[in-house]
XYZ file of C-alpha atoms in Angstrom:
642
model
C 90.803 -146.289 98.396
C 89.034 -149.644 98.131
C 89.763 -151.746 95.094
C 86.973 -152.161 92.549
C 86.196 -155.110 90.278
C 85.555 -153.740 86.805
C 84.809 -155.292 83.448
C 87.861 -154.484 81.336
C 88.493 -154.608 77.592
C 92.178 -155.198 76.690
C 91.519 -153.816 73.230
C 90.360 -150.401 74.428
C 91.925 -150.091 77.901
C 88.556 -149.004 79.252
C 85.908 -150.373 81.570
C 82.527 -151.522 80.398
C 81.202 -148.059 81.171
C 83.788 -146.448 78.894
C 85.896 -144.958 81.677
C 89.714 -145.303 81.607
C 91.003 -148.117 83.819
C 94.108 -147.271 85.843
C 96.651 -149.848 87.004
C 98.478 -149.412 90.283
C 101.714 -148.874 88.353
C 100.168 -146.077 86.279
C 98.741 -144.384 89.368
C 102.079 -144.684 91.168
C 103.920 -143.112 88.244
C 101.494 -140.183 88.217
C 101.758 -139.760 91.983
C 105.570 -139.734 91.940
C 105.747 -137.343 88.990
C 103.224 -134.865 90.402
C 103.850 -135.463 94.106
C 104.713 -131.808 95.006
C 101.563 -130.535 93.276
C 99.313 -133.117 94.932
C 100.773 -132.301 98.355
C 100.209 -128.578 97.688
C 96.589 -129.312 96.737
C 96.034 -131.344 99.919
C 97.694 -128.675 102.069
C 95.462 -125.939 100.613
C 92.243 -127.959 101.043
C 93.011 -129.048 104.621
C 91.688 -126.665 107.277
C 94.284 -124.233 108.734
C 92.869 -125.057 112.185
C 95.025 -128.200 112.139
C 98.117 -126.047 112.719
C 101.048 -125.659 110.334
C 102.983 -128.750 111.440
C 100.074 -131.190 111.473
C 98.687 -129.738 108.239
C 102.020 -130.354 106.444
C 102.341 -133.950 107.630
C 98.675 -134.725 106.931
C 99.033 -133.409 103.364
C 101.967 -135.762 102.757
C 100.163 -138.691 104.408
C 96.975 -138.275 102.356
C 98.972 -138.011 99.126
C 100.972 -141.131 99.917
C 97.749 -143.044 100.676
C 96.161 -142.096 97.359
C 97.299 -145.239 95.482
C 94.511 -147.681 94.530
C 94.743 -151.354 95.558
C 94.085 -152.702 92.081
C 92.654 -151.793 88.673
C 90.321 -148.867 89.142
C 88.070 -146.991 86.755
C 88.379 -143.252 87.091
C 85.773 -140.560 86.320
C 86.504 -138.596 83.155
C 86.376 -134.805 83.420
C 85.995 -132.659 80.307
C 89.308 -130.954 81.100
C 91.238 -134.233 80.909
C 91.694 -133.992 77.209
C 95.259 -132.649 77.294
C 98.294 -131.897 79.447
C 98.741 -133.166 82.991
C 94.985 -133.473 83.440
C 94.824 -135.828 80.443
C 96.539 -138.561 82.467
C 93.881 -140.860 84.013
C 96.388 -141.889 86.653
C 96.821 -138.295 87.770
C 93.055 -137.720 87.719
C 92.542 -140.755 89.953
C 95.102 -139.858 92.617
C 94.025 -136.210 92.543
C 90.430 -137.239 93.204
C 91.511 -139.482 96.075
C 93.658 -136.714 97.599
C 90.731 -134.303 97.307
C 88.281 -136.769 98.867
C 90.479 -137.648 101.836
C 91.505 -134.023 102.451
C 87.826 -133.089 102.703
C 87.215 -136.033 105.046
C 90.196 -135.119 107.241
C 88.813 -131.617 107.657
C 85.486 -132.865 109.043
C 85.351 -133.169 112.846
C 84.896 -136.662 114.262
C 81.728 -136.662 116.334
C 82.537 -139.836 118.276
C 79.247 -141.615 117.559
C 80.704 -143.524 114.616
C 84.062 -144.982 113.805
C 86.454 -142.368 112.385
C 87.465 -142.597 108.761
C 91.006 -143.620 108.010
C 91.932 -140.079 106.966
C 90.800 -138.765 110.382
C 93.245 -140.983 112.295
C 96.884 -140.113 113.103
C 98.802 -140.684 109.880
C 102.285 -141.528 108.719
C 104.708 -139.920 108.145
C 105.331 -138.719 111.703
C 108.275 -136.484 112.647
C 109.656 -136.563 116.172
C 111.740 -133.768 117.613
C 111.104 -131.265 114.806
C 108.409 -128.792 113.857
C 108.004 -128.476 110.079
C 106.260 -125.623 108.294
C 106.367 -123.947 104.859
C 108.415 -120.844 104.215
C 106.703 -117.575 105.078
C 105.217 -115.555 102.235
C 104.318 -111.909 102.047
C 101.299 -109.931 103.162
C 99.276 -110.988 100.104
C 99.790 -114.707 100.772
C 98.920 -114.244 104.436
C 95.747 -112.360 103.535
C 94.714 -115.086 101.066
C 95.355 -117.829 103.639
C 93.158 -115.990 106.127
C 90.377 -115.636 103.558
C 90.602 -119.323 102.631
C 90.539 -120.385 106.282
C 87.144 -118.689 106.638
C 85.654 -120.887 103.870
C 84.102 -124.311 104.295
C 86.132 -127.318 103.140
C 84.190 -127.778 99.860
C 84.441 -124.047 99.055
C 88.162 -124.085 99.765
C 88.486 -127.113 97.473
C 86.519 -125.321 94.752
C 88.812 -122.285 94.951
C 91.926 -124.466 94.776
C 90.646 -126.540 91.834
C 89.866 -123.336 89.975
C 93.179 -121.630 90.713
C 95.741 -124.405 91.076
C 94.308 -126.969 88.628
C 92.809 -124.385 86.215
C 89.490 -126.271 86.013
C 86.333 -124.680 84.644
C 83.385 -124.404 87.039
C 81.604 -127.330 85.395
C 84.677 -129.507 85.901
C 85.050 -128.302 89.482
C 81.442 -129.311 90.135
C 82.072 -132.764 88.662
C 85.203 -133.235 90.764
C 83.455 -132.152 93.967
C 80.566 -134.498 93.322
C 82.999 -137.361 92.739
C 84.724 -136.459 96.021
C 81.431 -136.782 97.927
C 80.403 -133.119 98.250
C 76.612 -132.884 98.534
C 76.179 -129.290 97.353
C 78.960 -128.391 94.918
C 77.086 -125.378 93.506
C 76.882 -123.840 96.991
C 80.612 -124.461 97.379
C 81.327 -122.616 94.118
C 79.200 -119.668 95.201
C 80.986 -119.498 98.559
C 84.376 -119.620 96.787
C 83.325 -116.578 94.729
C 83.563 -114.502 97.939
C 87.383 -114.737 97.855
C 89.202 -112.579 95.248
C 90.700 -114.576 92.373
C 94.374 -114.278 93.415
C 95.168 -117.658 91.885
C 98.839 -116.939 91.154
C 99.488 -116.782 94.908
C 98.549 -120.470 95.232
C 101.875 -121.295 93.530
C 103.921 -119.360 96.136
C 106.252 -120.827 98.754
C 103.698 -119.998 101.478
C 101.650 -123.016 100.331
C 104.493 -125.340 99.288
C 104.382 -128.193 101.793
C 107.409 -129.826 100.119
C 109.813 -126.921 100.704
C 109.893 -126.724 104.471
C 111.604 -125.010 107.363
C 112.490 -127.014 110.446
C 112.662 -125.912 114.070
C 113.205 -128.024 117.178
C 110.348 -128.850 119.472
C 110.521 -127.941 123.144
C 113.939 -129.451 124.012
C 113.780 -128.938 127.775
C 110.271 -130.342 127.934
C 111.355 -133.448 126.022
C 114.215 -133.975 128.473
C 111.884 -133.541 131.430
C 109.416 -136.009 129.943
C 112.158 -138.599 129.395
C 113.279 -138.293 133.004
C 109.693 -138.456 134.221
C 109.065 -141.590 132.152
C 112.111 -143.327 133.648
C 111.022 -142.387 137.170
C 107.477 -143.594 136.483
C 108.717 -146.924 135.091
C 110.903 -147.478 138.152
C 108.036 -146.624 140.475
C 105.716 -149.056 138.685
C 108.301 -151.813 139.012
C 108.819 -151.152 142.735
C 105.372 -150.397 144.077
C 102.972 -150.472 141.132
C 102.095 -146.799 141.574
C 101.756 -144.627 138.495
C 103.176 -141.173 138.863
C 101.531 -138.397 136.821
C 103.695 -135.991 134.916
C 103.858 -132.432 136.371
C 102.807 -129.379 134.412
C 100.090 -126.771 134.260
C 99.067 -127.536 130.684
C 97.814 -125.067 128.099
C 94.861 -123.382 129.756
C 96.486 -120.533 131.750
C 98.806 -119.528 128.902
C 96.362 -119.611 125.987
C 98.121 -120.506 122.736
C 101.555 -120.980 124.344
C 103.269 -124.356 124.468
C 103.843 -125.951 127.897
C 106.480 -124.385 130.150
C 110.050 -125.421 129.538
C 111.910 -123.846 132.442
C 111.403 -123.291 136.124
C 114.037 -120.761 137.174
C 113.813 -117.262 138.660
C 115.063 -115.389 135.571
C 112.659 -117.155 133.211
C 109.731 -116.754 135.601
C 110.461 -113.024 136.048
C 110.381 -112.493 132.277
C 106.953 -114.171 132.102
C 105.394 -112.424 135.099
C 103.014 -109.603 134.033
C 103.485 -107.980 137.445
C 107.178 -107.473 136.613
C 106.562 -105.624 133.327
C 108.298 -102.263 133.048
C 105.826 -99.352 132.999
C 107.090 -95.859 132.122
C 105.315 -92.789 133.558
C 103.262 -90.834 131.011
C 105.375 -87.669 131.326
C 108.818 -89.322 131.455
C 109.665 -88.382 127.867
C 109.312 -84.662 128.600
C 112.294 -84.618 130.970
C 114.406 -87.255 129.223
C 117.147 -86.598 126.695
C 116.196 -89.838 124.923
C 113.715 -90.011 122.062
C 113.356 -93.763 121.678
C 110.953 -96.523 122.714
C 112.377 -96.634 126.252
C 110.418 -93.466 127.191
C 107.086 -94.569 125.710
C 104.345 -94.911 128.333
C 101.979 -97.901 128.434
C 98.665 -97.157 126.743
C 95.433 -98.991 125.912
C 92.319 -100.096 127.761
C 93.704 -103.518 128.816
C 96.979 -102.573 130.531
C 95.521 -104.023 133.742
C 94.420 -107.333 132.191
C 96.932 -109.703 133.816
C 95.556 -112.761 132.020
C 96.059 -111.168 128.581
C 99.548 -109.957 129.478
C 100.477 -113.395 130.839
C 99.357 -115.041 127.581
C 101.329 -112.525 125.509
C 104.510 -113.111 127.515
C 104.081 -116.895 127.463
C 103.540 -116.990 123.699
C 106.573 -114.749 123.179
C 108.735 -117.137 125.206
C 107.436 -120.318 123.540
C 104.916 -119.907 120.696
C 102.776 -122.970 120.088
C 102.369 -124.688 116.738
C 99.181 -122.795 115.935
C 100.683 -119.350 116.567
C 101.541 -117.481 113.368
C 105.038 -116.067 113.976
C 106.774 -113.538 111.716
C 109.981 -111.557 112.083
C 111.795 -109.016 109.937
C 115.089 -110.265 108.459
C 117.859 -110.410 111.034
C 115.477 -110.264 114.008
C 115.848 -112.997 116.662
C 112.525 -114.475 117.752
C 113.484 -115.971 121.117
C 111.943 -115.002 124.426
C 112.927 -111.879 126.390
C 116.017 -112.028 128.608
C 114.179 -110.220 131.398
C 110.915 -108.394 132.050
C 110.157 -106.287 128.941
C 108.557 -102.856 128.769
C 104.812 -102.624 128.078
C 103.931 -100.142 125.333
C 100.304 -101.055 124.670
C 97.567 -103.457 125.699
C 94.091 -102.878 124.357
C 91.277 -103.742 122.008
C 91.730 -102.704 118.380
C 89.016 -103.511 115.854
C 88.327 -107.258 116.296
C 91.494 -108.134 118.208
C 93.214 -107.772 121.558
C 96.719 -106.446 120.996
C 99.776 -106.293 123.260
C 102.986 -104.488 122.223
C 106.184 -105.091 124.208
C 109.766 -103.784 123.956
C 112.926 -105.439 125.299
C 115.544 -102.883 124.262
C 116.319 -104.730 121.033
C 112.976 -105.721 119.559
C 109.348 -104.765 119.351
C 107.055 -107.770 119.864
C 103.388 -107.546 118.894
C 100.967 -110.197 120.174
C 97.415 -110.282 118.820
C 94.512 -112.629 119.484
C 90.816 -112.566 118.497
C 88.413 -110.978 120.934
C 86.550 -114.260 121.426
C 89.479 -116.575 122.200
C 93.119 -117.399 121.583
C 92.772 -119.542 118.458
C 94.483 -117.759 115.585
C 96.929 -115.840 117.782
C 99.795 -114.075 115.987
C 103.222 -112.922 117.137
C 105.301 -110.419 115.135
C 108.851 -109.223 115.784
C 110.778 -106.207 114.523
C 114.341 -105.207 115.309
C 114.606 -101.619 116.588
C 118.000 -101.413 118.291
C 119.362 -97.877 118.103
C 116.014 -96.407 117.041
C 115.726 -92.715 117.858
C 113.680 -89.738 116.742
C 111.698 -90.466 113.596
C 112.609 -94.175 113.752
C 110.739 -94.379 117.079
C 107.761 -92.248 116.036
C 105.285 -95.069 115.314
C 104.595 -98.808 115.448
C 101.941 -100.718 113.505
C 99.109 -101.472 115.921
C 96.656 -103.269 113.643
C 95.995 -104.223 110.019
C 92.441 -104.789 108.809
C 90.742 -104.588 105.403
C 93.796 -103.025 103.748
C 94.101 -100.330 106.413
C 96.750 -99.862 109.062
C 96.541 -98.146 112.451
C 99.611 -96.839 114.253
C 100.550 -96.438 117.884
C 102.591 -93.246 117.992
C 105.243 -91.825 120.291
C 104.087 -89.521 123.111
C 105.784 -86.558 121.381
C 103.641 -86.961 118.241
C 100.949 -84.257 118.197
C 99.200 -84.968 114.878
C 98.941 -87.757 112.298
C 98.004 -87.243 108.654
C 97.875 -89.299 105.480
C 99.943 -87.838 102.646
C 99.946 -89.332 99.154
C 103.560 -89.231 98.029
C 102.452 -89.404 94.386
C 100.538 -86.117 94.777
C 102.970 -83.724 96.454
C 100.753 -80.657 96.107
C 97.669 -82.273 97.676
C 96.649 -81.328 101.211
C 97.305 -84.164 103.695
C 94.257 -85.800 105.300
C 93.961 -85.662 109.088
C 93.780 -89.173 110.594
C 93.049 -88.072 114.119
C 94.941 -89.156 117.219
C 93.384 -90.600 120.389
C 95.485 -91.917 123.283
C 98.396 -92.228 120.857
C 96.426 -94.309 118.327
C 95.956 -92.969 114.793
C 92.916 -93.431 112.626
C 93.036 -96.041 109.818
C 95.337 -95.296 106.870
C 94.967 -97.090 103.522
C 98.219 -99.023 103.323
C 100.169 -98.686 100.057
C 101.320 -102.326 100.238
C 97.686 -103.468 100.048
C 96.892 -101.749 96.738
C 96.305 -103.932 93.708
C 97.195 -103.315 90.079
C 99.221 -100.363 88.860
C 100.692 -98.034 91.463
C 98.573 -94.891 91.322
C 99.219 -93.632 94.852
C 101.577 -94.177 97.773
C 100.075 -93.213 101.112
C 102.505 -92.277 103.865
C 102.059 -91.349 107.503
C 102.990 -87.724 108.185
C 103.574 -87.030 111.866
C 103.866 -83.626 113.465
C 106.118 -83.688 116.506
C 106.579 -81.259 119.348
C 109.012 -78.531 118.276
C 110.113 -80.235 115.057
C 109.608 -80.538 111.294
C 106.859 -82.942 110.160
C 108.235 -86.374 109.257
C 107.168 -88.950 106.662
C 106.955 -92.664 107.422
C 106.060 -95.377 104.899
C 104.467 -98.753 105.580
C 106.560 -101.542 104.034
C 104.512 -104.448 105.497
C 106.485 -104.514 108.751
C 105.907 -103.501 112.362
C 107.946 -100.311 112.181
C 107.420 -97.956 109.209
C 110.452 -96.718 107.255
C 111.599 -93.114 107.689
C 111.743 -91.190 104.388
C 114.392 -88.525 103.844
C 116.000 -86.607 100.995
C 119.300 -84.887 100.273
C 123.005 -85.701 100.127
C 124.050 -88.729 102.191
C 126.013 -86.541 104.611
C 123.213 -83.994 105.155
C 119.796 -85.667 105.134
C 116.599 -83.644 105.403
C 112.999 -84.582 106.146
C 110.964 -85.503 103.075
C 107.946 -83.421 104.133
C 109.142 -80.096 102.646
C 107.452 -79.086 99.346
C 110.604 -79.465 97.235
C 111.395 -82.819 98.851
C 107.855 -84.093 98.176
C 108.150 -83.091 94.520
C 111.481 -84.914 94.324
C 110.078 -88.102 95.863
C 106.862 -88.165 93.824
C 108.084 -89.881 90.586
C 109.973 -92.502 92.604
C 107.413 -93.266 95.336
C 106.273 -96.527 93.750
C 109.831 -97.891 93.808
C 109.323 -98.364 97.563
C 107.351 -101.496 96.690
C 110.674 -103.211 95.889
C 111.679 -102.805 99.560
C 108.657 -104.677 100.914
C 109.366 -106.879 104.001
C 113.153 -106.414 103.886
C 113.685 -104.976 107.373
C 114.095 -101.440 106.017
C 114.923 -98.731 108.544
C 115.024 -95.623 106.338
C 115.024 -94.659 102.660
C 116.763 -91.573 101.262
C 116.213 -90.044 97.805
C 119.223 -88.069 96.549
C 119.075 -85.983 93.369
C 122.694 -86.528 92.388
C 122.663 -85.215 88.786
C 120.581 -83.357 86.198
C 121.184 -84.065 82.523
C 120.018 -82.040 79.479
C 118.219 -84.287 76.997
C 119.992 -84.634 73.614
C 116.833 -83.626 71.713
C 116.494 -80.396 73.744
C 113.212 -81.599 75.281
C 114.230 -80.589 78.784
C 116.372 -81.745 81.670
C 116.202 -85.243 83.189
C 116.766 -86.063 86.857
C 119.054 -88.778 88.183
C 117.996 -89.864 91.676
C 119.597 -92.472 93.899
C 117.352 -94.097 96.521
C 119.161 -95.970 99.272
C 117.329 -98.175 101.792
C 119.153 -98.844 105.060
C 118.186 -101.899 107.129
C 117.892 -102.469 110.860
C 120.395 -105.343 110.723
C 123.101 -103.202 109.069
C 123.778 -105.289 105.964
C 121.482 -105.778 102.982
C 121.202 -102.082 102.016
C 119.415 -101.667 98.674
C 120.415 -98.965 96.180
C 118.411 -97.933 93.107
C 119.676 -95.448 90.519
C 116.588 -94.004 88.825
C 116.125 -91.844 85.739
C 113.217 -89.429 85.318
C 112.618 -87.794 81.945
C 111.052 -84.323 81.817
C 107.281 -84.573 82.131
C 107.367 -88.305 82.880
C 104.903 -89.735 85.391
C 107.283 -92.277 86.928
C 111.011 -92.692 87.297
C 112.671 -95.705 85.678
C 115.150 -97.941 87.509
C 118.403 -97.707 85.538
C 120.519 -99.828 87.884
C 120.295 -101.466 91.288
C 122.605 -103.091 93.767
C 122.643 -104.565 97.276
C 125.251 -104.573 100.021
C 127.142 -101.658 98.499
C 128.362 -98.444 100.184
C 127.503 -96.424 97.055
C 125.073 -93.572 97.486
C 125.609 -93.637 101.256
C 127.565 -91.660 103.844
C 130.597 -93.997 103.556
C 130.788 -93.557 99.765
C 128.672 -90.618 98.504
C 129.314 -91.505 94.866
C 127.246 -93.274 92.235
C 127.425 -93.916 88.481
C 124.640 -95.293 86.296
C 123.524 -95.215 82.670
C 120.469 -95.881 80.560
C 119.587 -96.367 76.876
C 117.132 -93.698 75.763
C 115.210 -93.285 72.501
C 114.398 -89.771 71.284
C 111.174 -88.735 69.640
C 112.992 -88.874 66.291
C 113.830 -92.554 66.844
C 117.524 -92.064 67.645
C 119.122 -94.089 70.469
C 121.483 -92.583 73.032
C 123.545 -93.787 75.949
C 122.935 -91.385 78.829
C 125.052 -91.750 81.955
C 125.588 -89.629 85.035
C 127.712 -89.635 88.175
C 127.708 -87.479 91.259
C 129.362 -84.061 91.122
C 132.641 -85.581 92.347
C 132.971 -87.513 89.062
C 135.772 -86.262 86.796
C 135.395 -88.570 83.751
C 133.026 -91.273 82.465
C 133.944 -94.008 79.954
C 131.622 -96.499 78.226
C 133.148 -99.669 76.739
C 131.929 -103.047 75.501
C 129.078 -102.661 73.038
C 130.156 -99.092 72.358
C 133.070 -96.767 72.962
C 132.539 -93.270 74.354
C 133.977 -91.022 77.019
C 133.438 -87.575 78.464
C 134.918 -85.169 80.954
C 132.744 -84.256 83.866
C 129.880 -86.097 85.508
C 127.640 -86.527 82.409
C 127.934 -88.693 79.291
C 125.735 -88.402 76.181
C 126.574 -90.594 73.177
C 124.684 -91.920 70.161
C 124.388 -95.679 69.999
C 122.185 -98.516 68.732
C 119.152 -100.234 70.226
C 120.117 -103.081 72.545
C 123.672 -101.870 73.140
C 125.203 -103.195 76.349
C 128.027 -101.079 77.728
C 130.215 -101.176 80.808
C 130.572 -97.871 82.614
C 133.698 -96.729 84.422
C 134.241 -93.454 86.184
C 137.167 -91.554 87.656
C 136.617 -89.351 90.687
C 138.355 -86.024 91.160
C 140.739 -87.622 93.650
C 141.735 -90.242 91.044
C 139.790 -93.174 92.491
C 138.073 -95.486 89.994
C 134.394 -96.442 90.322
C 132.178 -98.793 88.315
C 128.634 -98.331 87.121
C 125.972 -99.482 89.548
C 124.552 -102.907 88.661
């Protein structure tokens, strides 16, 4: 920012025009105090087309350059009357960050000198790629919506949501930042839903970063090539060009890092494993290894080459995601092709290497905006290998199904008596299903995928915002049953919405076990105690919820939860949990229940009560906190689930 000569009154601290005058020291103090917020603002306003790494560094550079060179008068916005926005120093550096972020997002046409913000900026990081932590599906969807906006509209949305400015103040700020048509920017910003709370998430925090190395082998090759070139220049004055094929043949992939037979075989589309369409019928296996290749682009060598190259070395602009515990490195050898085709507005390739499913997607009209998703599927069999997410669009999800799947239907788990809706099935691809993870507000439904398989019971699969849907079951841990039977659907219904707590956790399957039924102390009926246990693909991280459902209640209530515990599973089919319950007469009770193997239950701490058997009912006071202990019939002690 250029310094400005202003008429200044020491008595008032204002310029001749009545605007606050900011010293460099005051601006620096504001910048240091609010540095993370200013960097977040710059990161959100900058265009996503810069790529994650460059966008992060540019946001820091623009914020660090926001200091004035001398006394500067700053525009006064109506919202600067209180709080952070009442600091003229903060208002000044925020305006400068906004102005330069908008300038940096404009392409340089080459006919005029570039602005300072359009030049390579400090800080620079060598040898590392930096990017914010990944958020969930909602943050990703918002980032995609914001990327479709113009720079001024994106700035308007961010000023509204992050800075909590009224539209009149947003218009004033945009005008001060050099936007010609701020009203048009506000109207364009209205097209994006007001999910302002997501702007505070880690997805957009450019100060809390993850680091990954750049292409190590390529750096070593470049160093050697530079030394050879320098020696050649000294000897004969001949410049030697660096070898390499560049970006073009591999789309969004980074330049090649290895030239060896094993690596080249893994990246050769002609070496992909293709399974015959009828192989599954004569095989004893029911996993991804017997899936045939499907889709209308299985013969597109260029697409397959790009998918393999991006898998091996994704470039900075490739959006990469992986379920917890899933390695994201390249394949060890030629993978198996499961699908290559056009789905909605994208070209999609799905590959399998025996351990992972990798999904590559790119827009129909180019490779900019390519995405690569990984999911761990080692040991998948039967229902766990029934379907893979093929595409997500407009809150809907399409599945690629196993060759043994004969029919796909949408079943609302919250309405067990309703007839499932046929989704259709063409070349193994289902019709669109409204994903439960995309619903907003209160949970009123939970749509699952019901698949009918050859010679088997229909199976239920639930989308949890990952590549592979979770298999839903019911029953005792040692004797699980499919959740598609009428009694199982009725059992799952009150607890369906609790699946939202297992979003993006690498969940393999979820079982709901009715482990106890307890008469209510006011004789209003019998309550159900259900334990839901979510197993993960990585083995650890299992999540257990003990839930309590009163007679006639719409939803179950989570009474206790725990992670990394064997409780409620095949290794330890026992569980103990309690809840405070208020009767219609206003009396408070401690209700606790264990599995049928429980011999006694004792409550201590805020109250003292005990009972023989697997149920405890005791009067108590509101707010009582008790510690539960149980004794099993074999004498082993267990604690209440926490």
